[in-house]
PDB file of C-alpha atoms in Angstrom:
ATOM      1  CA  GLN A   1      73.880 -58.443 142.936  1.00 91.00           C
ATOM      2  CA  VAL A   2      74.493 -56.737 139.384  1.00 95.00           C
ATOM      3  CA  GLN A   3      75.738 -52.828 139.692  1.00 97.00           C
ATOM      4  CA  LEU A   4      75.518 -50.254 136.941  1.00 98.00           C
ATOM      5  CA  GLN A   5      77.896 -47.091 135.857  1.00 98.00           C
ATOM      6  CA  GLU A   6      77.394 -44.823 133.283  1.00 98.00           C
ATOM      7  CA  SER A   7      80.235 -42.876 131.766  1.00 97.00           C
ATOM      8  CA  GLY A   8      79.502 -40.351 129.074  1.00 96.00           C
ATOM      9  CA  PRO A   9      80.598 -36.751 127.712  1.00 96.00           C
ATOM     10  CA  GLY A  10      78.231 -34.422 129.860  1.00 94.00           C
ATOM     11  CA  ARG A  11      78.583 -31.646 126.647  1.00 97.00           C
ATOM     12  CA  VAL A  12      78.535 -31.819 123.218  1.00 97.00           C
ATOM     13  CA  LYS A  13      77.312 -29.629 120.038  1.00 97.00           C
ATOM     14  CA  PRO A  14      75.020 -30.041 117.451  1.00 98.00           C
ATOM     15  CA  SER A  15      76.144 -32.856 114.895  1.00 97.00           C
ATOM     16  CA  GLN A  16      78.232 -34.271 117.455  1.00 98.00           C
ATOM     17  CA  THR A  17      78.280 -38.703 118.263  1.00 98.00           C
ATOM     18  CA  VAL A  18      78.003 -39.233 121.258  1.00 98.00           C
ATOM     19  CA  SER A  19      79.538 -42.046 122.980  1.00 98.00           C
ATOM     20  CA  LEU A  20      77.999 -43.592 126.209  1.00 98.00           C
ATOM     21  CA  THR A  21      79.726 -47.033 128.262  1.00 98.00           C
ATOM     22  CA  CYS A  22      78.203 -49.154 130.539  1.00 98.00           C
ATOM     23  CA  THR A  23      80.394 -50.703 133.106  1.00 98.00           C
ATOM     24  CA  VAL A  24      78.951 -53.811 134.542  1.00 98.00           C
ATOM     25  CA  SER A  25      80.553 -54.884 138.130  1.00 97.00           C
ATOM     26  CA  GLY A  26      78.468 -58.053 139.995  1.00 95.00           C
ATOM     27  CA  ASP A  27      78.144 -60.495 136.498  1.00 94.00           C
ATOM     28  CA  SER A  28      79.264 -61.067 133.927  1.00 95.00           C
ATOM     29  CA  ILE A  29      77.225 -59.146 130.762  1.00 96.00           C
ATOM     30  CA  THR A  30      77.602 -62.464 128.197  1.00 95.00           C
ATOM     31  CA  THR A  31      76.447 -64.445 131.127  1.00 88.00           C
ATOM     32  CA  GLY A  32      72.641 -66.380 130.143  1.00 81.00           C
ATOM     33  CA  TYR A  33      70.347 -65.109 130.361  1.00 90.00           C
ATOM     34  CA  TYR A  34      69.814 -61.483 130.079  1.00 94.00           C
ATOM     35  CA  ALA A  35      69.386 -58.157 127.371  1.00 96.00           C
ATOM     36  CA  TRP A  36      71.625 -55.320 128.417  1.00 97.00           C
ATOM     37  CA  SER A  37      69.639 -51.485 127.295  1.00 98.00           C
ATOM     38  CA  TRP A  38      70.032 -48.069 127.094  1.00 98.00           C
ATOM     39  CA  ILE A  39      67.344 -46.059 127.513  1.00 98.00           C
ATOM     40  CA  ARG A  40      66.975 -42.572 128.145  1.00 98.00           C
ATOM     41  CA  GLN A  41      64.907 -40.418 129.794  1.00 98.00           C
ATOM     42  CA  ALA A  42      64.180 -36.556 128.474  1.00 97.00           C
ATOM     43  CA  PRO A  43      63.529 -32.812 130.293  1.00 96.00           C
ATOM     44  CA  GLY A  44      59.550 -33.404 130.733  1.00 96.00           C
ATOM     45  CA  LYS A  45      59.333 -36.517 129.087  1.00 96.00           C
ATOM     46  CA  GLY A  46      58.873 -40.443 130.474  1.00 96.00           C
ATOM     47  CA  ARG A  47      61.374 -43.135 129.342  1.00 97.00           C
ATOM     48  CA  GLU A  48      62.307 -44.038 126.424  1.00 96.00           C
ATOM     49  CA  LEU A  49      63.943 -47.489 124.845  1.00 97.00           C
ATOM     50  CA  MET A  50      67.315 -47.030 122.329  1.00 98.00           C
ATOM     51  CA  ALA A  51      69.266 -49.875 122.178  1.00 97.00           C
ATOM     52  CA  VAL A  52      69.254 -53.918 123.538  1.00 97.00           C
ATOM     53  CA  ILE A  53      72.404 -56.539 122.693  1.00 97.00           C
ATOM     54  CA  LEU A  54      71.468 -59.888 124.318  1.00 96.00           C
ATOM     55  CA  TYR A  55      74.632 -62.352 126.204  1.00 95.00           C
ATOM     56  CA  ASP A  56      74.962 -63.552 123.443  1.00 95.00           C
ATOM     57  CA  GLY A  57      76.066 -60.682 120.855  1.00 96.00           C
ATOM     58  CA  ILE A  58      72.570 -60.786 119.354  1.00 95.00           C
ATOM     59  CA  THR A  59      71.543 -56.755 119.176  1.00 96.00           C
ATOM     60  CA  TYR A  60      68.232 -55.144 118.867  1.00 95.00           C
ATOM     61  CA  TYR A  61      67.172 -51.254 118.342  1.00 96.00           C
ATOM     62  CA  SER A  62      63.878 -49.380 118.539  1.00 96.00           C
ATOM     63  CA  PRO A  63      63.030 -48.426 114.808  1.00 95.00           C
ATOM     64  CA  SER A  64      62.997 -44.312 116.670  1.00 94.00           C
ATOM     65  CA  PHE A  65      67.033 -44.025 116.908  1.00 96.00           C
ATOM     66  CA  GLU A  66      67.957 -46.847 114.837  1.00 95.00           C
ATOM     67  CA  SER A  67      68.780 -44.920 111.545  1.00 96.00           C
ATOM     68  CA  ARG A  68      71.635 -42.718 113.629  1.00 97.00           C
ATOM     69  CA  THR A  69      72.781 -44.878 116.781  1.00 98.00           C
ATOM     70  CA  SER A  70      74.674 -48.385 117.325  1.00 98.00           C
ATOM     71  CA  ILE A  71      75.332 -50.976 120.985  1.00 98.00           C
ATOM     72  CA  PHE A  72      78.301 -52.864 121.138  1.00 98.00           C
ATOM     73  CA  ARG A  73      80.026 -54.388 123.534  1.00 98.00           C
ATOM     74  CA  ASP A  74      83.585 -54.975 124.926  1.00 98.00           C
ATOM     75  CA  THR A  75      83.791 -57.960 127.382  1.00 97.00           C
ATOM     76  CA  SER A  76      86.966 -58.290 127.845  1.00 97.00           C
ATOM     77  CA  LYS A  77      86.706 -55.020 129.849  1.00 98.00           C
ATOM     78  CA  ASN A  78      82.584 -56.384 130.777  1.00 98.00           C
ATOM     79  CA  GLN A  79      81.226 -52.688 129.566  1.00 98.00           C
ATOM     80  CA  PHE A  80      78.631 -52.174 127.103  1.00 98.00           C
ATOM     81  CA  SER A  81      78.363 -48.513 124.300  1.00 98.00           C
ATOM     82  CA  LEU A  82      75.682 -46.491 122.974  1.00 98.00           C
ATOM     83  CA  GLN A  83      77.019 -43.852 120.052  1.00 98.00           C
ATOM     84  CA  LEU A  84      74.457 -41.233 119.501  1.00 98.00           C
ATOM     85  CA  SER A  85      75.538 -39.804 115.590  1.00 98.00           C
ATOM     86  CA  SER A  86      74.104 -36.323 114.515  1.00 98.00           C
ATOM     87  CA  VAL A  87      72.096 -35.029 117.651  1.00 98.00           C
ATOM     88  CA  THR A  88      70.818 -32.170 117.767  1.00 98.00           C
ATOM     89  CA  PRO A  89      69.473 -30.032 120.879  1.00 97.00           C
ATOM     90  CA  GLU A  90      66.427 -32.446 121.268  1.00 97.00           C
ATOM     91  CA  ASP A  91      68.464 -36.082 122.304  1.00 98.00           C
ATOM     92  CA  THR A  92      69.361 -33.123 125.734  1.00 98.00           C
ATOM     93  CA  ALA A  93      68.610 -36.122 128.513  1.00 98.00           C
ATOM     94  CA  VAL A  94      69.554 -38.751 131.113  1.00 98.00           C
ATOM     95  CA  TYR A  95      70.781 -41.720 129.283  1.00 98.00           C
ATOM     96  CA  PHE A  96      70.685 -44.739 131.561  1.00 98.00           C
ATOM     97  CA  CYS A  97      71.890 -48.316 130.736  1.00 98.00           C
ATOM     98  CA  ALA A  98      69.448 -51.234 132.445  1.00 98.00           C
ATOM     99  CA  THR A  99      69.601 -54.466 132.369  1.00 97.00           C
ATOM    100  CA  ARG A 100      66.546 -57.363 132.461  1.00 96.00           C
ATOM    101  CA  ASP A 101      66.060 -61.140 131.424  1.00 93.00           C
ATOM    102  CA  PHE A 102      66.371 -61.955 128.234  1.00 91.00           C
ATOM    103  CA  CYS A 103      62.669 -62.371 126.412  1.00 90.00           C
ATOM    104  CA  SER A 104      62.240 -63.876 123.051  1.00 84.00           C
ATOM    105  CA  ASP A 105      59.984 -61.085 121.476  1.00 86.00           C
ATOM    106  CA  TYR A 106      62.047 -57.852 120.996  1.00 86.00           C
ATOM    107  CA  LYS A 107      59.219 -55.570 121.303  1.00 90.00           C
ATOM    108  CA  CYS A 108      58.807 -56.825 125.647  1.00 93.00           C
ATOM    109  CA  TYR A 109      62.473 -55.148 125.746  1.00 95.00           C
ATOM    110  CA  THR A 110      60.048 -51.837 125.742  1.00 93.00           C
ATOM    111  CA  ASN A 111      58.469 -52.387 128.996  1.00 94.00           C
ATOM    112  CA  LEU A 112      61.011 -51.004 131.092  1.00 95.00           C
ATOM    113  CA  ASN A 113      59.022 -51.565 134.306  1.00 94.00           C
ATOM    114  CA  GLU A 114      60.495 -55.603 133.408  1.00 94.00           C
ATOM    115  CA  TYR A 115      63.868 -53.752 134.575  1.00 96.00           C
ATOM    116  CA  ASP A 116      65.492 -54.581 137.377  1.00 94.00           C
ATOM    117  CA  THR A 117      68.340 -52.818 137.850  1.00 97.00           C
ATOM    118  CA  TRP A 118      69.217 -49.433 136.369  1.00 98.00           C
ATOM    119  CA  GLY A 119      72.875 -47.221 136.565  1.00 98.00           C
ATOM    120  CA  GLN A 120      72.537 -43.898 137.968  1.00 98.00           C
ATOM    121  CA  GLY A 121      72.371 -42.179 134.854  1.00 98.00           C
ATOM    122  CA  THR A 122      74.665 -39.417 133.177  1.00 98.00           C
ATOM    123  CA  GLN A 123      73.467 -35.943 131.593  1.00 98.00           C
ATOM    124  CA  VAL A 124      74.016 -35.633 127.882  1.00 98.00           C
ATOM    125  CA  THR A 125      73.210 -32.010 126.830  1.00 98.00           C
ATOM    126  CA  VAL A 126      73.453 -31.060 123.570  1.00 98.00           C
ATOM    127  CA  SER A 127      73.867 -27.745 122.948  1.00 97.00           C
ATOM    128  CA  SER A 128      76.446 -25.478 120.478  1.00 94.00           C
TER     129      SER A 128
END
């Protein structure tokens, strides 16, 4: 059974870069055919997809975050990570990592109901 555990800095200041890591256990992140994603939920808002990295390393980015987001992986540690730059207080949210089966069209990854395994989430607060 796959398990996901997020880790992050907790609190950062505006304009800084947030680095988040998801540690995966129970299976390899290179096992076909899985997709590994970062999703966030800001206070009072719904969950939104930020970025996806596939089992083969291919990446997809939500247009809303593409200009300041990077998703990458460390296969030796079975982890995947997200960096979000130039943060503002509007980036205050709970950040989740999640996984689902591979699909051929990026749009399918935005259907968050199809993700079958989630981490517990990590709170990131952007404040001066």
